mmCIF file of C-alpha atoms and ligand atoms in Angstrom:
data_model
loop_
_atom_site.group_PDB
_atom_site.id
_atom_site.type_symbol
_atom_site.label_atom_id
_atom_site.label_comp_id
_atom_site.label_asym_id
_atom_site.label_seq_id
_atom_site.Cartn_x
_atom_site.Cartn_y
_atom_site.Cartn_z
ATOM 1 C CA UNK P 1 -0.060 -0.029 0.062
ATOM 2 C CA UNK P 2 0.999 3.540 -0.397
ATOM 3 C CA UNK P 3 0.587 5.316 2.806
ATOM 4 C CA UNK P 4 1.142 8.891 4.185
ATOM 5 C CA UNK P 5 1.929 9.047 7.899
ATOM 6 C CA UNK P 6 1.815 12.543 9.654
ATOM 7 C CA UNK P 7 3.494 13.125 13.070
ATOM 8 C CA UNK P 8 2.528 16.315 15.016
ATOM 9 C CA UNK P 9 4.250 17.635 18.159
ATOM 10 C CA UNK P 10 2.266 15.586 20.808
ATOM 11 C CA UNK P 11 4.061 13.653 23.336
ATOM 12 C CA UNK P 12 0.899 11.814 24.233
ATOM 13 C CA UNK P 13 0.498 8.558 22.311
ATOM 14 C CA UNK P 14 3.832 9.265 20.532
ATOM 15 C CA UNK P 15 5.734 6.019 21.327
ATOM 16 C CA UNK P 16 2.472 4.086 20.524
ATOM 17 C CA UNK P 17 2.233 5.916 17.226
ATOM 18 C CA UNK P 18 5.909 5.055 16.218
ATOM 19 C CA UNK P 19 5.376 1.669 16.984
ATOM 20 C CA UNK P 20 2.412 1.376 14.645
ATOM 21 C CA UNK P 21 4.245 3.346 12.015
ATOM 22 C CA UNK P 22 7.108 0.970 12.244
ATOM 23 C CA UNK P 23 4.919 -2.028 11.540
ATOM 24 C CA UNK P 24 3.430 -0.384 8.421
ATOM 25 C CA UNK P 25 6.698 1.040 7.110
ATOM 26 C CA UNK P 26 8.307 -2.412 7.210
ATOM 27 C CA UNK P 27 5.816 -3.655 4.379
ATOM 28 C CA UNK P 28 4.546 -0.590 2.575
ATOM 29 C CA UNK P 29 5.702 2.631 1.053
ATOM 30 C CA UNK P 30 5.028 5.173 3.705
ATOM 31 C CA UNK P 31 5.704 8.878 3.185
ATOM 32 C CA UNK P 32 6.409 10.678 6.532
ATOM 33 C CA UNK P 33 5.006 14.150 6.977
ATOM 34 C CA UNK P 34 6.489 15.929 10.114
ATOM 35 C CA UNK P 35 5.368 19.147 11.598
ATOM 36 C CA UNK P 36 8.101 21.458 12.927
ATOM 37 C CA UNK P 37 6.902 20.683 16.507
ATOM 38 C CA UNK P 38 6.862 16.890 15.793
ATOM 39 C CA UNK P 39 10.635 16.995 14.622
ATOM 40 C CA UNK P 40 11.474 18.579 18.171
ATOM 41 C CA UNK P 41 9.157 16.451 20.223
ATOM 42 C CA UNK P 42 10.207 13.084 18.511
ATOM 43 C CA UNK P 43 13.805 13.902 19.312
ATOM 44 C CA UNK P 44 12.924 14.751 22.935
ATOM 45 C CA UNK P 45 11.483 11.274 23.375
ATOM 46 C CA UNK P 46 14.463 9.581 21.529
ATOM 47 C CA UNK P 47 12.142 8.637 18.748
ATOM 48 C CA UNK P 48 13.347 10.710 15.702
ATOM 49 C CA UNK P 49 15.832 8.313 14.278
ATOM 50 C CA UNK P 50 13.603 5.439 14.588
ATOM 51 C CA UNK P 51 11.225 7.018 12.225
ATOM 52 C CA UNK P 52 13.708 8.599 9.826
ATOM 53 C CA UNK P 53 15.303 5.087 9.460
ATOM 54 C CA UNK P 54 12.327 4.046 7.474
ATOM 55 C CA UNK P 55 12.450 6.984 5.096
ATOM 56 C CA UNK P 56 14.307 7.444 1.812
ATOM 57 C CA UNK P 57 13.247 6.707 -1.865
ATOM 58 C CA UNK P 58 10.148 7.384 -3.904
ATOM 59 C CA UNK P 59 7.042 7.507 -1.804
ATOM 60 C CA UNK P 60 9.034 7.032 1.327
ATOM 61 C CA UNK P 61 10.181 10.665 1.600
ATOM 62 C CA UNK P 62 10.553 12.607 4.840
ATOM 63 C CA UNK P 63 8.471 15.736 4.042
ATOM 64 C CA UNK P 64 8.785 18.608 6.648
ATOM 65 C CA UNK P 65 7.800 22.175 6.749
ATOM 66 C CA UNK P 66 11.413 22.940 6.060
ATOM 67 C CA UNK P 67 11.850 21.065 2.844
ATOM 68 C CA UNK P 68 8.352 21.632 1.480
ATOM 69 C CA UNK P 69 8.540 25.506 2.234
ATOM 70 C CA UNK P 70 5.252 27.427 1.915
ATOM 71 C CA UNK P 71 3.214 25.734 -0.714
ATOM 72 C CA UNK P 72 3.993 22.060 0.319
ATOM 73 C CA UNK P 73 4.416 20.596 -3.308
ATOM 74 C CA UNK P 74 4.511 17.111 -2.210
ATOM 75 C CA UNK P 75 0.996 17.088 -0.735
ATOM 76 C CA UNK P 76 -0.152 17.528 -4.433
ATOM 77 C CA UNK P 77 0.171 13.692 -4.680
ATOM 78 C CA UNK P 78 -2.697 13.363 -2.029
ATOM 79 C CA UNK P 79 -4.936 15.854 -4.069
ATOM 80 C CA UNK P 80 -4.226 13.588 -6.951
ATOM 81 C CA UNK P 81 -5.351 10.601 -5.001
ATOM 82 C CA UNK P 82 -1.888 8.893 -5.178
ATOM 83 C CA UNK P 83 -2.135 7.327 -1.657
ATOM 84 C CA UNK P 84 -4.407 4.681 -0.253
ATOM 85 C CA UNK P 85 -4.643 6.318 3.051
ATOM 86 C CA UNK P 86 -3.335 9.079 5.123
ATOM 87 C CA UNK P 87 -2.679 8.627 8.921
ATOM 88 C CA UNK P 88 -2.283 11.511 11.379
ATOM 89 C CA UNK P 89 -1.128 10.029 14.721
ATOM 90 C CA UNK P 90 -0.625 11.575 17.172
ATOM 91 C CA UNK P 91 -2.736 14.677 16.386
ATOM 92 C CA UNK P 92 -2.083 17.729 18.666
ATOM 93 C CA UNK P 93 -4.870 19.932 19.853
ATOM 94 C CA UNK P 94 -3.327 22.711 17.607
ATOM 95 C CA UNK P 95 -3.420 20.506 14.548
ATOM 96 C CA UNK P 96 -7.023 19.341 15.103
ATOM 97 C CA UNK P 97 -8.177 22.819 15.621
ATOM 98 C CA UNK P 98 -6.692 23.902 12.402
ATOM 99 C CA UNK P 99 -8.222 21.093 10.460
ATOM 100 C CA UNK P 100 -11.751 21.524 11.679
ATOM 101 C CA UNK P 101 -11.528 25.307 10.832
ATOM 102 C CA UNK P 102 -9.991 24.455 7.345
ATOM 103 C CA UNK P 103 -6.582 25.958 7.969
ATOM 104 C CA UNK P 104 -3.812 24.287 5.962
ATOM 105 C CA UNK P 105 -0.670 26.211 6.789
ATOM 106 C CA UNK P 106 1.670 23.351 8.109
ATOM 107 C CA UNK P 107 2.750 20.291 6.161
ATOM 108 C CA UNK P 108 0.441 18.217 8.256
ATOM 109 C CA UNK P 109 -2.695 20.366 8.050
ATOM 110 C CA UNK P 110 -1.965 20.921 4.318
ATOM 111 C CA UNK P 111 -1.698 17.114 3.752
ATOM 112 C CA UNK P 112 -5.050 16.629 5.577
ATOM 113 C CA UNK P 113 -6.706 19.327 3.183
ATOM 114 C CA UNK P 114 -5.161 17.913 0.166
ATOM 115 C CA UNK P 115 -6.209 14.425 0.990
ATOM 116 C CA UNK P 116 -9.717 15.575 1.272
ATOM 117 C CA UNK P 117 -9.604 17.121 -2.141
ATOM 118 C CA UNK P 118 -8.099 13.811 -3.511
ATOM 119 C CA UNK P 119 -10.615 11.578 -1.684
ATOM 120 C CA UNK P 120 -7.786 9.863 0.221
ATOM 121 C CA UNK P 121 -9.277 8.398 3.264
ATOM 122 C CA UNK P 122 -7.758 9.915 6.383
ATOM 123 C CA UNK P 123 -7.401 8.358 9.840
ATOM 124 C CA UNK P 124 -6.719 10.614 12.738
ATOM 125 C CA UNK P 125 -5.689 9.850 16.363
ATOM 126 C CA UNK P 126 -6.394 13.089 18.315
ATOM 127 C CA UNK P 127 -4.725 13.119 21.809
ATOM 128 C CA UNK P 128 -7.689 15.077 23.189
ATOM 129 C CA UNK P 129 -10.438 12.804 22.989
ATOM 130 C CA UNK P 130 -11.614 11.724 26.553
ATOM 131 C CA UNK P 131 -12.837 14.590 28.654
ATOM 132 C CA UNK P 132 -11.109 14.916 32.137
ATOM 133 C CA UNK P 133 -7.588 14.084 33.292
ATOM 134 C CA UNK P 134 -5.415 11.621 31.254
ATOM 135 C CA UNK P 135 -2.000 10.094 32.191
ATOM 136 C CA UNK P 136 0.687 11.012 29.889
ATOM 137 C CA UNK P 137 4.512 10.611 29.694
ATOM 138 C CA UNK P 138 7.211 13.254 30.016
ATOM 139 C CA UNK P 139 10.618 13.248 28.164
ATOM 140 C CA UNK P 140 13.789 13.053 30.237
ATOM 141 C CA UNK P 141 13.746 15.294 33.292
ATOM 142 C CA UNK P 142 16.136 16.317 35.951
ATOM 143 C CA UNK P 143 14.554 15.598 39.351
ATOM 144 C CA UNK P 144 15.935 18.472 41.381
ATOM 145 C CA UNK P 145 14.991 16.715 44.795
ATOM 146 C CA UNK P 146 17.402 13.927 43.975
ATOM 147 C CA UNK P 147 20.253 16.176 42.400
ATOM 148 C CA UNK P 148 23.173 16.200 44.807
ATOM 149 C CA UNK P 149 24.889 18.905 42.822
ATOM 150 C CA UNK P 150 28.122 16.862 42.219
ATOM 151 C CA UNK P 151 31.047 18.810 41.082
ATOM 152 C CA UNK P 152 31.737 17.860 38.240
ATOM 153 C CA UNK P 153 28.160 16.903 37.237
ATOM 154 C CA UNK P 154 28.761 13.458 35.509
ATOM 155 C CA UNK P 155 25.299 13.598 33.685
ATOM 156 C CA UNK P 156 26.293 16.835 32.065
ATOM 157 C CA UNK P 157 29.692 15.414 31.090
ATOM 158 C CA UNK P 158 28.048 12.440 29.581
ATOM 159 C CA UNK P 159 25.588 14.479 27.436
ATOM 160 C CA UNK P 160 26.860 14.562 23.802
ATOM 161 C CA UNK P 161 24.372 17.311 22.811
ATOM 162 C CA UNK P 162 25.102 19.985 25.503
ATOM 163 C CA UNK P 163 21.546 19.464 26.671
ATOM 164 C CA UNK P 164 22.258 19.025 30.207
ATOM 165 C CA UNK P 165 22.330 22.142 32.349
ATOM 166 C CA UNK P 166 23.987 21.002 35.761
ATOM 167 C CA UNK P 167 21.742 21.411 38.940
ATOM 168 C CA UNK P 168 19.120 23.118 36.711
ATOM 169 C CA UNK P 169 17.294 21.265 33.971
ATOM 170 C CA UNK P 170 17.567 19.342 30.620
ATOM 171 C CA UNK P 171 17.371 21.776 27.661
ATOM 172 C CA UNK P 172 14.616 19.804 25.639
ATOM 173 C CA UNK P 173 15.345 21.539 22.363
ATOM 174 C CA UNK P 174 18.871 20.039 22.494
ATOM 175 C CA UNK P 175 17.888 16.736 24.043
ATOM 176 C CA UNK P 176 17.656 13.624 21.726
ATOM 177 C CA UNK P 177 16.456 11.430 24.503
ATOM 178 C CA UNK P 178 19.564 9.045 24.153
ATOM 179 C CA UNK P 179 19.514 8.497 28.049
ATOM 180 C CA UNK P 180 23.197 8.933 28.568
ATOM 181 C CA UNK P 181 22.773 11.382 31.328
ATOM 182 C CA UNK P 182 20.545 8.788 33.205
ATOM 183 C CA UNK P 183 23.165 6.156 33.031
ATOM 184 C CA UNK P 184 25.824 8.513 34.139
ATOM 185 C CA UNK P 185 24.084 9.948 37.191
ATOM 186 C CA UNK P 186 24.882 7.849 40.246
ATOM 187 C CA UNK P 187 21.983 9.347 42.255
ATOM 188 C CA UNK P 188 19.253 8.437 39.706
ATOM 189 C CA UNK P 189 18.311 12.091 39.524
ATOM 190 C CA UNK P 190 17.172 11.778 35.746
ATOM 191 C CA UNK P 191 13.541 10.415 35.065
ATOM 192 C CA UNK P 192 12.641 9.088 31.806
ATOM 193 C CA UNK P 193 9.094 8.488 30.769
ATOM 194 C CA UNK P 194 7.568 9.973 34.076
ATOM 195 C CA UNK P 195 3.843 9.767 34.040
ATOM 196 C CA UNK P 196 1.904 12.913 35.047
ATOM 197 C CA UNK P 197 -1.714 13.847 34.801
ATOM 198 C CA UNK P 198 -2.953 16.254 32.199
ATOM 199 C CA UNK P 199 -6.290 18.051 31.998
ATOM 200 C CA UNK P 200 -8.204 17.921 28.656
ATOM 201 C CA UNK P 201 -9.669 21.258 27.722
ATOM 202 C CA UNK P 202 -13.209 21.485 26.741
ATOM 203 C CA UNK P 203 -12.449 23.391 23.629
ATOM 204 C CA UNK P 204 -9.973 20.671 22.437
ATOM 205 C CA UNK P 205 -12.714 17.891 23.176
ATOM 206 C CA UNK P 206 -15.246 19.951 21.145
ATOM 207 C CA UNK P 207 -12.762 20.289 18.212
ATOM 208 C CA UNK P 208 -12.141 16.524 18.240
ATOM 209 C CA UNK P 209 -15.908 16.069 17.934
ATOM 210 C CA UNK P 210 -16.106 18.296 14.925
ATOM 211 C CA UNK P 211 -13.340 16.263 13.141
ATOM 212 C CA UNK P 212 -15.741 13.250 13.018
ATOM 213 C CA UNK P 213 -18.126 15.303 10.742
ATOM 214 C CA UNK P 214 -15.604 16.026 8.020
ATOM 215 C CA UNK P 215 -15.886 13.950 4.930
ATOM 216 C CA UNK P 216 -13.126 11.356 4.263
ATOM 217 C CA UNK P 217 -11.877 11.627 7.984
ATOM 218 C CA UNK P 218 -12.143 8.814 10.395
ATOM 219 C CA UNK P 219 -11.230 9.203 14.094
ATOM 220 C CA UNK P 220 -9.727 6.356 16.187
ATOM 221 C CA UNK P 221 -8.875 6.457 19.888
ATOM 222 C CA UNK P 222 -5.540 4.817 19.929
ATOM 223 C CA UNK P 223 -2.843 4.066 17.511
ATOM 224 C CA UNK P 224 -3.238 0.334 17.972
ATOM 225 C CA UNK P 225 -6.687 0.669 16.171
ATOM 226 C CA UNK P 226 -5.021 2.172 12.968
ATOM 227 C CA UNK P 227 -3.782 -1.095 11.302
ATOM 228 C CA UNK P 228 -7.159 -3.005 12.114
ATOM 229 C CA UNK P 229 -8.974 -0.025 10.634
ATOM 230 C CA UNK P 230 -7.035 0.021 7.487
ATOM 231 C CA UNK P 231 -7.282 -3.870 7.035
ATOM 232 C CA UNK P 232 -11.108 -3.702 7.563
ATOM 233 C CA UNK P 233 -12.016 -0.381 5.825
ATOM 234 C CA UNK P 234 -9.256 0.642 3.092
ATOM 235 C CA UNK P 235 -9.316 -0.964 -0.224
ATOM 236 C CA UNK P 236 -5.746 -1.788 -1.758
HETATM 237 C C1 LIG Q 301 7.382 17.540 25.406
HETATM 238 C C2 LIG Q 301 6.153 18.036 24.659
HETATM 239 C C3 LIG Q 301 5.049 17.304 24.686
HETATM 240 C C4 LIG Q 301 3.943 17.957 24.049
HETATM 241 N N1 LIG Q 301 2.774 17.154 23.986
HETATM 242 C C5 LIG Q 301 1.725 17.590 23.521
HETATM 243 C C6 LIG Q 301 0.463 16.808 23.505
HETATM 244 O O1 LIG Q 301 0.372 15.599 24.093
HETATM 245 N N2 LIG Q 301 -0.540 17.443 22.907
HETATM 246 C C7 LIG Q 301 -0.639 18.582 22.460
HETATM 247 O O2 LIG Q 301 -1.726 19.016 21.862
HETATM 248 N N3 LIG Q 301 0.546 19.307 22.443
HETATM 249 C C8 LIG Q 301 1.725 18.888 22.907
HETATM 250 N N4 LIG Q 301 2.720 19.676 22.896
HETATM 251 C C9 LIG Q 301 2.629 21.041 22.338
HETATM 252 C C10 LIG Q 301 2.737 21.060 20.768
HETATM 253 O O3 LIG Q 301 4.046 20.588 20.288
HETATM 254 C C11 LIG Q 301 2.644 22.554 20.311
HETATM 255 O O4 LIG Q 301 1.324 23.013 20.660
HETATM 256 C C12 LIG Q 301 2.972 22.622 18.856
HETATM 257 O O5 LIG Q 301 2.878 23.979 18.496
HETATM 258 C C13 LIG Q 301 2.007 21.785 18.032
HETATM 259 O O6 LIG Q 301 2.245 22.098 16.608
HETATM 260 P P1 LIG Q 301 1.729 21.009 15.520
HETATM 261 O O7 LIG Q 301 0.355 20.807 15.639
HETATM 262 O O8 LIG Q 301 2.140 21.754 14.257
HETATM 263 O O9 LIG Q 301 2.668 19.882 15.520
HETATM 264 C C14 LIG Q 301 3.938 19.096 23.423
HETATM 265 C C15 LIG Q 301 5.074 19.910 23.653
HETATM 266 C C16 LIG Q 301 6.256 19.388 24.275
HETATM 267 C C17 LIG Q 301 7.501 20.284 24.285
#
């Protein structure tokens, strides 16, 4: 199959999305669309390289806001119906809001708009779907309560990307989630995958509901539902 997979800058359901992406990319031509925020967030969670590994070659490109500039020429393929399906997983509140109001000013929102014009079925996994509080996972974090302010800081010395600011924080824009700081810190002051509670805003839940009314878009709750949905509903 020829598939488009769009990543946005959501940490929630990101690992689960990458796992499903990898399963599909092993046996199909998958073009990856990455919003600017998704590039940063995939790196923070140490998942960027995993995705990039499956790109390269025709219909397996890595399309970004940077390499597709302002008019996103690659999404023309979607408007010409060249793909069997477009997946957006995970979809941030920001991207969902833009889609429901017809805005298409990022590589991902533009891909969705063009898929609609080309009658390419689109499956979206919005992160803001269940009202109330949800559990979500953080990228690497310095737990100040455990930091013993060692001099020198072994975690900072171990970081190959200058992301570790001793006794203060991890600069997430430099972090690639390699985990070397965690290995180096003898006081276990770095957490990876810490679970926190996040409140879902009413406006984001309402926008997710509006997604379901858009032609050609199907909403599923979890990335694990994507492959069964494709198998049951998308014609090859
Ligand atoms: C570590 C991290 C995790 C994030 N997780 C989420 C998330 O789960 N859901 C969300 O809507 N935004 C999340 N964001 C914020 C988005 O990345 C931000 O709104 C971004 O502008 C979205 O752009 P995009 O929709 O074009 O990808 C997160 C940001 C960071 C730094």
